[in-house]
């Protein structure tokens, strides 16, 4: 009897409708939200390919470990750059791998909602939809990142009241003022987490005559990086290659140095927020001053960014709960309210209709 029930349960799972899927297709990482299950997958946006056979060698975390460490016949790449697809074939294969991973044993194809930066072109939108369709989506929808981030951060975007979201990912920073379910004013710049990493690499090269890798730079950013004076300054030992001798070397980096390295990038984000506020209608600015500005995205987690924005704008700025997964949660939730979002604004697109 128990064996029969087990077989019946497995057959039922095979024939059940596949859940709706929300995908945060990020430059640095991919998060997948499945209806009624929440975030089920969070992997780096990296693929490793065997150049001789063309086969997929590794995806996600396994592929990330290979960055900068592969032999000649294997190449590890990040197929998304600055928020958009730079390698269509690799992105499609990566999406197909992750979608199959979260929808295994299901016969019917899922509906998929994928987020895109607010400033993408129609060609870039088409590329994302085609990749989602080829990867196994029954219907593929797009949603702008600021809308998804606001929903995932728990903001009520349906009211006639202005709310502001600053979503800082790996490749782009999206700043938007939202009211009545739509974007009133927005801007998207290709300055975000990856640019912070690049700034650290350049600073150490110039100041210490040493070369470090992107993964080391990211580790420095996470551990001691800040854009505002810290209560207790930190330091960290990093290993790299000397530009003078060509040999391995260790250096000690302080948080003050990293703050100096990140200053220029942080200023660009602050200027973008200031520019959006300047173009926002006065009534909505009043709402934002009362409700504050929500920070979302992995890049927003760098120490002191909320304090820096608060000092420069005079408006309360706060980090959303679990900022890394806000966009993925909002993207998944958007499918449950698809009819409402499509009626109220143009922030959701169905490119197949």
CSV table of C-alpha atoms in Angstrom, one decimal:
chain,number,residue,atom,x,y,z
A,1,UNK,CA,0.0,0.0,0.0
A,2,UNK,CA,2.8,2.4,0.9
A,3,UNK,CA,4.6,1.6,-2.3
A,4,UNK,CA,1.4,2.3,-4.3
A,5,UNK,CA,0.9,5.6,-2.6
A,6,UNK,CA,4.5,6.6,-3.4
A,7,UNK,CA,4.1,5.7,-7.1
A,8,UNK,CA,0.8,7.6,-7.2
A,9,UNK,CA,2.4,10.7,-5.6
A,10,UNK,CA,5.3,10.6,-8.1
A,11,UNK,CA,2.9,10.3,-11.1
A,12,UNK,CA,0.8,13.1,-9.7
A,13,UNK,CA,3.9,15.3,-9.6
A,14,UNK,CA,4.8,14.5,-13.2
A,15,UNK,CA,1.4,15.6,-14.4
A,16,UNK,CA,0.9,18.6,-12.2
A,17,UNK,CA,0.9,22.0,-13.7
A,18,UNK,CA,4.3,23.6,-13.5
A,19,UNK,CA,4.6,26.5,-11.1
A,20,UNK,CA,4.9,30.1,-12.3
A,21,UNK,CA,8.6,31.2,-12.1
A,22,UNK,CA,10.0,34.6,-11.5
A,23,UNK,CA,13.7,35.1,-12.6
A,24,UNK,CA,16.0,37.9,-11.5
A,25,UNK,CA,18.4,37.6,-14.5
A,26,UNK,CA,21.2,39.5,-12.9
A,27,UNK,CA,24.7,40.3,-14.2
A,28,UNK,CA,26.3,38.8,-11.1
A,29,UNK,CA,23.8,36.2,-10.0
A,30,UNK,CA,20.5,34.6,-11.0
A,31,UNK,CA,17.7,34.1,-8.4
A,32,UNK,CA,14.7,32.0,-9.2
A,33,UNK,CA,11.4,32.4,-7.3
A,34,UNK,CA,8.8,29.6,-7.6
A,35,UNK,CA,5.2,30.1,-6.7
A,36,UNK,CA,4.3,28.9,-3.2
A,37,UNK,CA,8.0,27.9,-2.6
A,38,UNK,CA,9.8,31.2,-2.5
A,39,UNK,CA,13.4,31.6,-3.6
A,40,UNK,CA,14.6,28.1,-4.6
A,41,UNK,CA,17.8,28.9,-6.4
A,42,UNK,CA,20.6,31.5,-6.1
A,43,UNK,CA,23.6,30.9,-8.4
A,44,UNK,CA,26.3,33.1,-10.0
A,45,UNK,CA,25.6,34.1,-13.6
A,46,UNK,CA,28.6,32.1,-14.9
A,47,UNK,CA,29.0,29.3,-17.4
A,48,UNK,CA,32.0,27.2,-18.3
A,49,UNK,CA,32.2,25.8,-21.9
A,50,UNK,CA,34.5,23.2,-23.5
A,51,UNK,CA,35.7,25.1,-26.6
A,52,UNK,CA,36.6,21.8,-28.4
A,53,UNK,CA,33.2,20.1,-28.1
A,54,UNK,CA,31.0,23.1,-27.5
A,55,UNK,CA,29.5,21.3,-24.5
A,56,UNK,CA,28.4,23.0,-21.3
A,57,UNK,CA,31.1,22.1,-18.7
A,58,UNK,CA,29.7,23.8,-15.6
A,59,UNK,CA,27.1,26.3,-14.6
A,60,UNK,CA,26.6,28.6,-11.6
A,61,UNK,CA,28.8,28.1,-8.5
A,62,UNK,CA,30.9,25.4,-10.1
A,63,UNK,CA,31.6,27.6,-13.1
A,64,UNK,CA,32.4,30.6,-10.9
A,65,UNK,CA,35.2,28.6,-9.1
A,66,UNK,CA,36.8,28.2,-12.6
A,67,UNK,CA,37.0,31.9,-13.4
A,68,UNK,CA,40.7,32.7,-14.1
A,69,UNK,CA,41.7,29.1,-13.5
A,70,UNK,CA,40.7,27.2,-16.6
A,71,UNK,CA,43.0,25.4,-19.1
A,72,UNK,CA,43.1,26.4,-22.8
A,73,UNK,CA,40.2,24.2,-23.9
A,74,UNK,CA,37.7,25.5,-21.2
A,75,UNK,CA,36.4,29.0,-21.0
A,76,UNK,CA,34.5,30.4,-18.0
A,77,UNK,CA,32.4,33.5,-18.9
A,78,UNK,CA,29.7,35.7,-17.6
A,79,UNK,CA,27.1,35.9,-20.4
A,80,UNK,CA,25.4,39.0,-19.0
A,81,UNK,CA,27.2,42.4,-18.9
A,82,UNK,CA,25.8,45.6,-17.5
A,83,UNK,CA,22.3,44.2,-17.1
A,84,UNK,CA,21.9,42.9,-20.7
A,85,UNK,CA,22.7,39.7,-22.6
A,86,UNK,CA,26.2,39.9,-24.1
A,87,UNK,CA,26.4,36.2,-25.1
A,88,UNK,CA,22.9,35.0,-26.3
A,89,UNK,CA,23.8,31.3,-26.7
A,90,UNK,CA,25.4,30.9,-23.3
A,91,UNK,CA,22.5,32.8,-21.6
A,92,UNK,CA,20.0,30.5,-23.2
A,93,UNK,CA,21.8,27.4,-22.1
A,94,UNK,CA,22.3,28.8,-18.6
A,95,UNK,CA,18.6,29.6,-18.3
A,96,UNK,CA,17.6,26.2,-19.6
A,97,UNK,CA,19.8,24.5,-17.1
A,98,UNK,CA,18.4,26.5,-14.1
A,99,UNK,CA,14.7,26.2,-15.3
A,100,UNK,CA,15.1,22.4,-15.7
A,101,UNK,CA,16.7,22.3,-12.3
A,102,UNK,CA,13.7,23.9,-10.5
A,103,UNK,CA,10.9,22.3,-12.7
A,104,UNK,CA,12.2,18.7,-12.8
A,105,UNK,CA,9.6,15.9,-13.1
A,106,UNK,CA,7.0,18.3,-14.5
A,107,UNK,CA,5.5,17.9,-18.0
A,108,UNK,CA,3.9,21.3,-18.6
A,109,UNK,CA,6.1,24.3,-19.4
A,110,UNK,CA,6.0,27.1,-16.8
A,111,UNK,CA,5.0,30.7,-17.2
A,112,UNK,CA,8.1,32.9,-16.7
A,113,UNK,CA,8.5,36.5,-15.6
A,114,UNK,CA,11.9,37.9,-16.1
A,115,UNK,CA,13.1,41.3,-14.9
A,116,UNK,CA,15.0,43.8,-17.1
A,117,UNK,CA,16.6,47.2,-16.3
A,118,UNK,CA,14.3,50.2,-16.9
A,119,UNK,CA,16.5,51.5,-19.7
A,120,UNK,CA,16.8,48.5,-22.0
A,121,UNK,CA,16.1,48.7,-25.7
A,122,UNK,CA,13.5,46.8,-27.7
A,123,UNK,CA,16.2,44.6,-29.2
A,124,UNK,CA,17.5,43.8,-25.7
A,125,UNK,CA,14.0,43.0,-24.5
A,126,UNK,CA,13.5,40.7,-27.5
A,127,UNK,CA,16.7,38.9,-26.7
A,128,UNK,CA,15.6,38.2,-23.1
A,129,UNK,CA,12.2,36.9,-24.2
A,130,UNK,CA,13.7,34.7,-26.9
A,131,UNK,CA,16.2,33.2,-24.4
A,132,UNK,CA,13.4,32.5,-21.9
A,133,UNK,CA,11.2,30.9,-24.6
A,134,UNK,CA,14.0,28.7,-25.9
A,135,UNK,CA,14.9,27.8,-22.4
A,136,UNK,CA,11.4,26.2,-21.9
A,137,UNK,CA,9.0,29.0,-21.0
A,138,UNK,CA,5.3,28.5,-22.1
A,139,UNK,CA,4.7,32.2,-21.8
A,140,UNK,CA,7.5,34.8,-21.1
A,141,UNK,CA,6.8,38.2,-19.6
A,142,UNK,CA,9.1,41.0,-18.8
A,143,UNK,CA,9.0,43.4,-15.8
A,144,UNK,CA,11.1,46.4,-15.1
A,145,UNK,CA,13.5,46.0,-12.2
A,146,UNK,CA,12.4,49.0,-10.1
A,147,UNK,CA,8.8,47.7,-10.2
A,148,UNK,CA,9.9,44.2,-9.2
A,149,UNK,CA,12.2,45.6,-6.5
A,150,UNK,CA,9.4,47.7,-5.0
A,151,UNK,CA,7.0,44.8,-4.9
A,152,UNK,CA,9.7,42.5,-3.3
A,153,UNK,CA,10.5,45.2,-0.8
A,154,UNK,CA,6.9,45.2,0.4
A,155,UNK,CA,6.0,48.7,-0.9
A,156,UNK,CA,2.3,49.3,-1.9
A,157,UNK,CA,2.9,50.6,-5.5
A,158,UNK,CA,-0.9,50.7,-6.3
A,159,UNK,CA,-1.7,53.8,-4.2
A,160,UNK,CA,-1.7,57.3,-5.5
A,161,UNK,CA,1.4,58.0,-3.4
A,162,UNK,CA,5.0,58.3,-4.5
A,163,UNK,CA,7.6,55.8,-3.4
A,164,UNK,CA,11.2,55.7,-4.5
A,165,UNK,CA,13.4,52.7,-5.1
A,166,UNK,CA,17.1,52.5,-5.7
A,167,UNK,CA,18.0,49.1,-7.0
A,168,UNK,CA,21.8,48.4,-7.3
A,169,UNK,CA,22.7,45.2,-8.9
A,170,UNK,CA,25.8,43.8,-10.4
A,171,UNK,CA,25.7,45.6,-13.7
A,172,UNK,CA,23.2,48.4,-13.4
A,173,UNK,CA,21.7,50.8,-10.9
A,174,UNK,CA,18.0,51.6,-11.4
A,175,UNK,CA,16.4,54.6,-9.7
A,176,UNK,CA,12.7,55.1,-10.0
A,177,UNK,CA,9.7,57.0,-8.5
A,178,UNK,CA,6.6,54.8,-8.6
A,179,UNK,CA,2.9,55.8,-8.2
A,180,UNK,CA,-0.3,54.1,-9.1
A,181,UNK,CA,1.5,50.9,-10.2
A,182,UNK,CA,3.7,52.7,-12.8
A,183,UNK,CA,7.0,54.4,-13.1
A,184,UNK,CA,6.7,58.2,-13.1
A,185,UNK,CA,10.4,59.1,-13.4
A,186,UNK,CA,13.3,56.8,-13.7
A,187,UNK,CA,17.0,56.5,-14.7
A,188,UNK,CA,19.3,53.5,-15.2
A,189,UNK,CA,23.1,53.7,-15.3
A,190,UNK,CA,25.6,51.0,-16.0
A,191,UNK,CA,27.3,51.7,-12.6
A,192,UNK,CA,26.8,49.1,-9.9
A,193,UNK,CA,28.5,46.3,-8.0
A,194,UNK,CA,30.9,45.3,-10.8
A,195,UNK,CA,32.1,48.8,-11.1
A,196,UNK,CA,32.9,48.8,-7.4
A,197,UNK,CA,35.0,45.7,-7.9
A,198,UNK,CA,36.8,47.3,-10.9
A,199,UNK,CA,37.6,50.4,-8.9
A,200,UNK,CA,39.2,48.3,-6.2
A,201,UNK,CA,41.4,46.5,-8.7
A,202,UNK,CA,42.5,49.7,-10.3
A,203,UNK,CA,43.2,51.4,-7.0
A,204,UNK,CA,45.4,48.5,-5.7
A,205,UNK,CA,47.2,48.4,-9.0
A,206,UNK,CA,48.0,52.1,-8.9
A,207,UNK,CA,48.6,52.5,-5.1
A,208,UNK,CA,50.4,49.2,-4.3
A,209,UNK,CA,51.8,48.1,-7.7
A,210,UNK,CA,49.9,44.8,-7.3
A,211,UNK,CA,47.4,43.0,-9.5
A,212,UNK,CA,44.5,41.2,-7.9
A,213,UNK,CA,41.6,39.2,-9.5
A,214,UNK,CA,37.9,40.1,-9.6
A,215,UNK,CA,37.0,37.6,-7.0
A,216,UNK,CA,39.6,39.0,-4.6
A,217,UNK,CA,38.3,42.5,-5.2
A,218,UNK,CA,34.7,41.3,-4.5
A,219,UNK,CA,35.9,39.8,-1.2
A,220,UNK,CA,37.6,43.0,-0.2
A,221,UNK,CA,34.4,45.0,-1.0
A,222,UNK,CA,32.2,42.6,1.0
A,223,UNK,CA,34.5,42.5,4.1
A,224,UNK,CA,35.9,46.0,4.4
A,225,UNK,CA,34.3,48.1,1.7
A,226,UNK,CA,32.4,51.2,2.6
A,227,UNK,CA,31.4,54.5,1.0
A,228,UNK,CA,30.9,56.4,4.3
A,229,UNK,CA,33.1,56.8,7.4
A,230,UNK,CA,32.8,53.8,9.6
A,231,UNK,CA,32.6,53.8,13.4
A,232,UNK,CA,35.4,51.3,13.5
A,233,UNK,CA,37.8,51.1,10.6
A,234,UNK,CA,38.9,47.7,9.3
A,235,UNK,CA,41.8,46.1,7.5
A,236,UNK,CA,42.4,43.0,5.4
A,237,UNK,CA,45.3,41.1,4.0
A,238,UNK,CA,45.1,40.3,0.3
A,239,UNK,CA,47.3,38.3,-2.0
A,240,UNK,CA,48.2,39.3,-5.6
A,241,UNK,CA,51.0,39.6,-8.1
A,242,UNK,CA,53.6,42.3,-7.9
A,243,UNK,CA,53.9,44.5,-11.0
A,244,UNK,CA,57.5,45.1,-10.2
A,245,UNK,CA,58.9,41.6,-9.7
A,246,UNK,CA,56.1,39.5,-11.2
A,247,UNK,CA,56.1,37.4,-8.0
A,248,UNK,CA,53.3,36.7,-5.5
A,249,UNK,CA,52.9,39.3,-2.8
A,250,UNK,CA,50.7,40.1,0.2
A,251,UNK,CA,49.5,43.6,1.2
A,252,UNK,CA,47.3,44.9,3.9
A,253,UNK,CA,44.4,47.1,2.7
A,254,UNK,CA,42.4,49.4,5.0
A,255,UNK,CA,38.8,50.4,4.8
A,256,UNK,CA,39.9,54.1,4.4
A,257,UNK,CA,41.8,53.1,1.2
A,258,UNK,CA,38.8,51.2,-0.2
A,259,UNK,CA,36.5,54.1,0.6
A,260,UNK,CA,38.8,56.4,-1.4
A,261,UNK,CA,38.8,53.8,-4.2
A,262,UNK,CA,35.0,53.6,-4.3
A,263,UNK,CA,34.3,57.3,-3.9
A,264,UNK,CA,34.0,58.1,-7.7
A,265,UNK,CA,31.5,55.2,-8.3
A,266,UNK,CA,29.4,56.1,-5.3
A,267,UNK,CA,29.2,59.8,-6.4
A,268,UNK,CA,27.7,58.6,-9.8
A,269,UNK,CA,25.0,56.7,-8.0
A,270,UNK,CA,24.2,59.7,-5.7
A,271,UNK,CA,24.1,62.0,-8.8
A,272,UNK,CA,21.6,59.7,-10.5
A,273,UNK,CA,19.3,59.7,-7.4
A,274,UNK,CA,19.6,63.5,-7.3
A,275,UNK,CA,18.8,63.8,-11.0
A,276,UNK,CA,15.6,61.7,-10.6
A,277,UNK,CA,14.4,63.7,-7.6
A,278,UNK,CA,14.9,66.9,-9.6
A,279,UNK,CA,12.5,65.6,-12.3
A,280,UNK,CA,9.9,64.3,-9.9
A,281,UNK,CA,6.6,66.2,-9.5
A,282,UNK,CA,6.5,68.2,-6.2
A,283,UNK,CA,3.6,66.2,-4.7
A,284,UNK,CA,5.5,63.0,-5.1
A,285,UNK,CA,8.7,64.4,-3.7
A,286,UNK,CA,6.6,65.3,-0.6
A,287,UNK,CA,5.5,61.6,-0.4
A,288,UNK,CA,9.1,60.4,-0.8
A,289,UNK,CA,10.3,62.8,2.0
A,290,UNK,CA,7.7,61.3,4.3
A,291,UNK,CA,8.1,57.6,3.4
A,292,UNK,CA,11.8,57.5,2.6
A,293,UNK,CA,13.8,55.8,-0.1
A,294,UNK,CA,14.2,52.0,-0.3
A,295,UNK,CA,17.5,50.5,-1.2
A,296,UNK,CA,17.5,47.1,-2.8
A,297,UNK,CA,19.9,44.8,-4.7
A,298,UNK,CA,23.2,43.2,-3.7
A,299,UNK,CA,25.2,46.3,-4.5
A,300,UNK,CA,23.1,48.3,-2.0
A,301,UNK,CA,24.5,46.2,0.8
A,302,UNK,CA,27.9,48.0,0.7
A,303,UNK,CA,28.5,49.7,4.1
A,304,UNK,CA,27.4,53.3,4.5
A,305,UNK,CA,25.5,53.8,1.2
A,306,UNK,CA,22.3,54.5,3.0
A,307,UNK,CA,24.0,57.1,5.2
A,308,UNK,CA,25.8,58.7,2.2
A,309,UNK,CA,22.5,59.1,0.3
A,310,UNK,CA,20.7,60.4,3.3
A,311,UNK,CA,23.4,63.0,3.8
A,312,UNK,CA,23.4,64.2,0.2
A,313,UNK,CA,19.6,64.2,-0.3
A,314,UNK,CA,18.2,65.0,3.2
A,315,UNK,CA,15.7,62.2,2.8
A,316,UNK,CA,15.5,59.1,5.0
A,317,UNK,CA,17.1,56.1,3.2
A,318,UNK,CA,16.7,52.6,4.4
A,319,UNK,CA,17.9,49.1,3.3
A,320,UNK,CA,15.1,46.8,2.5
A,321,UNK,CA,14.7,43.5,4.3
A,322,UNK,CA,16.8,40.9,2.4
A,323,UNK,CA,17.8,43.3,-0.4
A,324,UNK,CA,19.5,40.7,-2.5
A,325,UNK,CA,16.2,38.8,-3.2
A,326,UNK,CA,13.8,41.7,-3.5
A,327,UNK,CA,13.8,41.7,-7.3
A,328,UNK,CA,13.3,37.9,-7.5
A,329,UNK,CA,10.5,38.0,-4.9
A,330,UNK,CA,8.8,40.9,-6.7
A,331,UNK,CA,9.2,39.2,-10.1
A,332,UNK,CA,7.5,36.0,-8.8
A,333,UNK,CA,4.7,38.0,-7.1
A,334,UNK,CA,4.1,40.0,-10.2
A,335,UNK,CA,2.7,36.9,-12.0
A,336,UNK,CA,0.0,36.6,-9.4
A,337,UNK,CA,-1.1,40.1,-10.1
A,338,UNK,CA,-0.4,40.2,-13.8
A,339,UNK,CA,-3.8,41.5,-14.8
A,340,UNK,CA,-3.6,44.4,-12.3
A,341,UNK,CA,-0.1,45.5,-13.4
A,342,UNK,CA,-0.9,45.3,-17.1
A,343,UNK,CA,-4.1,47.4,-16.6
A,344,UNK,CA,-2.4,50.1,-14.5
A,345,UNK,CA,0.9,50.6,-16.3
A,346,UNK,CA,3.3,49.6,-19.1
A,347,UNK,CA,5.8,48.1,-16.7
A,348,UNK,CA,4.9,44.6,-17.7
A,349,UNK,CA,5.3,43.3,-21.2
A,350,UNK,CA,4.1,40.2,-22.9
A,351,UNK,CA,6.3,40.0,-26.0
A,352,UNK,CA,4.4,36.9,-27.3
A,353,UNK,CA,1.1,38.6,-27.8
